[in-house]
Structure formats: C-alpha cells, structure tokens
Short mmCIF file of C-alpha atoms in Angstrom, two decimals:
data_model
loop_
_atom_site.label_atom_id
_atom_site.label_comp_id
_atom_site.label_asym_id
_atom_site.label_seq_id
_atom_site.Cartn_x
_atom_site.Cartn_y
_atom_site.Cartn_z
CA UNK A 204 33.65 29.86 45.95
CA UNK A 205 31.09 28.53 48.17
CA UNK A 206 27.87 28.19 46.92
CA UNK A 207 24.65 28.71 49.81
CA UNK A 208 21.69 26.31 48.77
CA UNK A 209 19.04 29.02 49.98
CA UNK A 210 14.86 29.60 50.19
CA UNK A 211 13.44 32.84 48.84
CA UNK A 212 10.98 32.18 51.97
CA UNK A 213 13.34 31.95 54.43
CA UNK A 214 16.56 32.92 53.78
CA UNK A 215 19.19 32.38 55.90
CA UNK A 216 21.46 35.23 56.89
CA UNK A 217 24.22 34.31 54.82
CA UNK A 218 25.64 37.86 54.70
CA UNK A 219 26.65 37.39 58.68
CA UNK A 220 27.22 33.95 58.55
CA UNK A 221 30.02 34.84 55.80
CA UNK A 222 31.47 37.55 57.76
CA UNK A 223 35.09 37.70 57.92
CA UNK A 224 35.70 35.02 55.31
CA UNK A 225 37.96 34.45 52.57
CA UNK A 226 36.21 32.93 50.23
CA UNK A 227 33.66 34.47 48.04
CA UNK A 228 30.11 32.81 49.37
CA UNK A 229 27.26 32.97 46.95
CA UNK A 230 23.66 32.42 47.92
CA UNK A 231 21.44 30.57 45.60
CA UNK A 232 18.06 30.63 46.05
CA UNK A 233 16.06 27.40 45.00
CA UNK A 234 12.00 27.47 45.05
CA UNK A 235 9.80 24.80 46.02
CA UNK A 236 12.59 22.78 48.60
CA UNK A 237 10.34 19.67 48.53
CA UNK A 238 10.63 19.41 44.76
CA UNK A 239 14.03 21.17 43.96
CA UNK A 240 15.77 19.49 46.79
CA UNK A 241 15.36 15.87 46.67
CA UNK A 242 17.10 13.39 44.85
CA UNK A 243 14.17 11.13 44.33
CA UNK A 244 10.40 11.12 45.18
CA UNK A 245 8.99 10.14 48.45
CA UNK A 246 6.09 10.61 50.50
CA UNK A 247 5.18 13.83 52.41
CA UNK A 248 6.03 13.76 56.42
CA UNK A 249 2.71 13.95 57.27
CA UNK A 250 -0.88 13.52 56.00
CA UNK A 251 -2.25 16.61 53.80
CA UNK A 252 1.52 17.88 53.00
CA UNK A 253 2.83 17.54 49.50
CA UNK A 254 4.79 14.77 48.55
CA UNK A 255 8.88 14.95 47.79
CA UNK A 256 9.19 15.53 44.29
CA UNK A 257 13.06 14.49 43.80
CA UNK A 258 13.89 17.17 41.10
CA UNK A 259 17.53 17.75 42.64
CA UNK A 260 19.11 16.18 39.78
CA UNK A 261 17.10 19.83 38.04
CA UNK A 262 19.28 21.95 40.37
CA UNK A 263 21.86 19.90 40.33
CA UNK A 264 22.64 20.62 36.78
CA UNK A 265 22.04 24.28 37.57
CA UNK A 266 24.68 24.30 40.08
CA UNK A 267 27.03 22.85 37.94
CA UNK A 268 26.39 25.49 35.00
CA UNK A 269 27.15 28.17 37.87
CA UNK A 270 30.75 25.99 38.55
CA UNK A 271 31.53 26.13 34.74
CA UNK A 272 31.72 29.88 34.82
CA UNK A 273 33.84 30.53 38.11
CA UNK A 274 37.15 28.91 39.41
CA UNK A 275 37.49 26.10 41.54
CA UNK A 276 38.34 25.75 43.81
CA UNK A 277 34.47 24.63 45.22
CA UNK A 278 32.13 24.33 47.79
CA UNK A 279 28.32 23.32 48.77
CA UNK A 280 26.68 24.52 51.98
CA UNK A 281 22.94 23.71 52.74
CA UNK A 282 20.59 23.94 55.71
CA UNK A 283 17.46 21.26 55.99
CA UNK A 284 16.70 20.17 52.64
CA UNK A 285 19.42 22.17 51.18
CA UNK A 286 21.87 20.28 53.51
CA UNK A 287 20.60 17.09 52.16
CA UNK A 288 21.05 18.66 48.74
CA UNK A 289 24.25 19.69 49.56
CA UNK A 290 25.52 16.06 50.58
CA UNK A 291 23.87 14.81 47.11
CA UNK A 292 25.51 17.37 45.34
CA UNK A 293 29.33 16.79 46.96
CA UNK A 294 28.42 12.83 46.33
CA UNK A 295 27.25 13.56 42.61
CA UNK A 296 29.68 16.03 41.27
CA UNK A 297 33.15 15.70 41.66
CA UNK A 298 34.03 19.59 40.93
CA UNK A 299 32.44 20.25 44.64
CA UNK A 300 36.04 19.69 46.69
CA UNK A 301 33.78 20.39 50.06
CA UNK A 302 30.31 20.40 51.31
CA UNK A 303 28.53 21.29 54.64
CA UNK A 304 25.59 19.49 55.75
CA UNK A 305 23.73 21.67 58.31
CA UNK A 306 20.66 19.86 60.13
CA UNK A 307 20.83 18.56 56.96
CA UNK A 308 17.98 15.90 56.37
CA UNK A 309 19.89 12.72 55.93
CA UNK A 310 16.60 11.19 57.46
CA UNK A 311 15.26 10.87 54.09
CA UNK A 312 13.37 7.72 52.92
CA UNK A 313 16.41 5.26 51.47
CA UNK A 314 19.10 8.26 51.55
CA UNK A 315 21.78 6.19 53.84
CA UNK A 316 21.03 2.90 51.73
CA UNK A 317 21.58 5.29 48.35
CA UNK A 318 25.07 6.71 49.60
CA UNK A 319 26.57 3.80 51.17
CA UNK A 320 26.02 2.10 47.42
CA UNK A 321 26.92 5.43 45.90
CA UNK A 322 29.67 7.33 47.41
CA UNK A 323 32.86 7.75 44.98
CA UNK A 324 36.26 7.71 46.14
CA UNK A 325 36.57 11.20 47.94
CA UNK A 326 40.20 11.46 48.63
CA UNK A 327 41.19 15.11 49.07
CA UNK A 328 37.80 16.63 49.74
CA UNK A 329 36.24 17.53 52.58
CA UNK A 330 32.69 17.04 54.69
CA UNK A 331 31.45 19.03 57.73
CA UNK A 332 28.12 18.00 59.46
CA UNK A 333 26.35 19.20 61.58
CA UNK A 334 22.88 19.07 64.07
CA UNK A 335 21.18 20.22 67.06
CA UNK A 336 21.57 17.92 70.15
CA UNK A 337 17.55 18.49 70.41
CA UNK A 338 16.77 17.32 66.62
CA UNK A 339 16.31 13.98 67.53
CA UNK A 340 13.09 14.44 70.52
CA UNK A 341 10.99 15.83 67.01
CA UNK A 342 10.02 12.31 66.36
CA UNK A 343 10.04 10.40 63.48
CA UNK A 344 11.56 10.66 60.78
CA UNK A 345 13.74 12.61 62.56
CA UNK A 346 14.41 10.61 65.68
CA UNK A 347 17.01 8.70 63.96
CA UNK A 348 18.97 11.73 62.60
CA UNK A 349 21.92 11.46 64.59
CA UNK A 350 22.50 8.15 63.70
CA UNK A 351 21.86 8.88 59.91
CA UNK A 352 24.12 11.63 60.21
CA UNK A 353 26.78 9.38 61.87
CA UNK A 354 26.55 6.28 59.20
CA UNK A 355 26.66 9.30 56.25
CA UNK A 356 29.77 10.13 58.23
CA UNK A 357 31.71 7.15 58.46
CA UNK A 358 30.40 5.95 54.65
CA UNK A 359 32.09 9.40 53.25
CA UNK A 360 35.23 8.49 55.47
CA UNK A 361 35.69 5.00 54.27
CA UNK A 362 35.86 6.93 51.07
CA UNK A 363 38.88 8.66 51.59
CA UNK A 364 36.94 12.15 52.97
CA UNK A 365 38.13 14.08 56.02
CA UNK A 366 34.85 14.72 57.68
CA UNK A 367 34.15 16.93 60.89
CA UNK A 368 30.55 16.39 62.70
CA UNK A 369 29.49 18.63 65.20
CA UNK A 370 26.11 17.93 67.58
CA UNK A 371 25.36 21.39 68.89
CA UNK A 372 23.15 22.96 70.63
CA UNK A 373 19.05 23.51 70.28
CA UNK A 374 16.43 22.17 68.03
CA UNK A 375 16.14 21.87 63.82
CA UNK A 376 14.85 26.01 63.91
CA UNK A 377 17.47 27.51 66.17
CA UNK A 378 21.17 28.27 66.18
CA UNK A 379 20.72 28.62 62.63
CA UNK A 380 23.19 31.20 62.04
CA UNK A 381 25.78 29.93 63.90
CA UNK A 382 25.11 26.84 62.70
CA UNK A 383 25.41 28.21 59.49
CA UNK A 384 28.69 30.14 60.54
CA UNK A 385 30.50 27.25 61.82
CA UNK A 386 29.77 25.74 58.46
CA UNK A 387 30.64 28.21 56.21
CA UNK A 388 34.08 28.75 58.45
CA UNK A 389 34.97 25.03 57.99
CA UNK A 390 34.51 24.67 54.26
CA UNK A 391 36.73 28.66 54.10
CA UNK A 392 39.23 26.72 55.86
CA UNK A 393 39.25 23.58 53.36
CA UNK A 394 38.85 25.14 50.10
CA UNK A 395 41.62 28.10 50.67
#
C-alpha cells in the first residue's frame, strides 16, 4: 500500500497519478501542513507567516496506526511539506520499505544536519526524489534545494538504500502530477 501525504486545500490528483498501478494508493489528508508536517519547530519563511510547528511526530503516529491495520508491504509518498514528511517518516519508521520525496522540502532549517546523524541502516528499502530544475531561482531557502536533496541522497545511500533522484522539469507549482506519477510509479515498482 502506498500511503499519499495529502492537503484538503489542495489536493493533488492522486486518482490519475495512480492510474494503471498495482498497488493500492491511499490518500491521506493532513490539515494545517506547517504544523502537521514538520518534525520540529522553526521559523516561518517570511515575515507575517506562521511559524513551523513540528507536530509530524502527531501524524507520524497516525500513519503508523493506519500500517497496523493493512499488510506490508509499505510505502510513503509526499509533495512539499508532505515530501519532507515523507522522508521523516521512511527515516523514523522502519515498517515504510519505500518513500518518495517530491519537491519535497529538504530545505528545512537543520533537516540535512538531523538525517545525516539520524538515518538507520536502510538495507532493502528504497528512496525516489525528486525536483524541478527551476526550484532553485525561488531564492532562499530554497536556492540550496538541489544540493539538500543531493546530500539527503547520498546520506540514505551510505545507509544501505537504493535511491533514484530525478531533476525535472519547471518550478515547485508545476509538473505536479507527473511529478507525482513518476513517484508513485517508482515506489509500485519497489514495493511489488
């Protein structure tokens, strides 16, 4: 099972995105992504905006009531915020054999510094990243994301993971679905 880190607010099209796939893909939608989403507090992006909340370790246990009722084997797929939570979830809970981090936002204050100290051994699971060749012109925070993306890569790897990264094309708000696609189609392929 692969399970779609969604907002009521903007859901993704998961139902297309999932087309033609074996596995069964489950969206679940999580309110207030600032809060719900991050694995520790931090600062909003820019003046006036809320700050991070880092409740994640909230949904995290929510997630893993959903994987006590269904078989393994697995899977965690997030766009944004949910990508991030996606990568913290995979890191954090060893029942997740896959996860897919999708413009994920590995740009978050101290995230590389927490999984480089944090990462288990991940032999025999599976990471797919991904990002938008134009993320990076947004500024910062998120003028470093390739680079973020690229040291969560090799961390996971020196782990034991098989990891895929992808740079396509566009910005952080387009491509989504096949962004999302591509993601969904990787982690299909590892979990089956």
């Amino acid at each position: 099972m692969i399970y779609v880190i969604d907002s009521p607010e903007h859901p993704l099209d998961v139902a297309a995105a999932a087309e033609g796939l074996r596995s069964r893909v489950v969206s679940v939608p999580v309110a207030e992504w600032g809060d719900a989403l991050t694995p520790w507090p931090a600062p909003a992006l820019r003046p006036g905006e809320k700050d991070f909340g880092g409740r994640a370790d909230g949904t995290l246990a929510l997630l893993a009531d959903a994987l006590d009722q269904a078989p393994g084997p697995h899977a965690v797929c997030g766009y944004s915020l949910g990508g991030l939570f996606a990568l913290y979830a995979f890191v954090r809970e060893p029942r997740l054999a896959a996860c897919a981090c999708l413009s994920g936002s590995v740009w978050y204050e101290g995230w590389v510094d927490w999984l480089r100290e944090n990462a288990p051994d991940c032999a025999g699971r599976y990471a797919y990243f991904s990002v938008g060749k134009k993320e990076k012109r947004a500024g910062l925070p998120f003028r470093h994301v390739e680079e973020d993306l690229a040291a969560c890569a090799d961390i996971l790897r020196g782990r034991g993971c098989t990891v895929d990264v992808t740079l396509g094309p566009g910005n952080h708000m387009q491509h989504v679905t096949e962004r999302l696609a591509a993601g969904l189609a990787a982690l299909d392929d590892a979990v089956l």
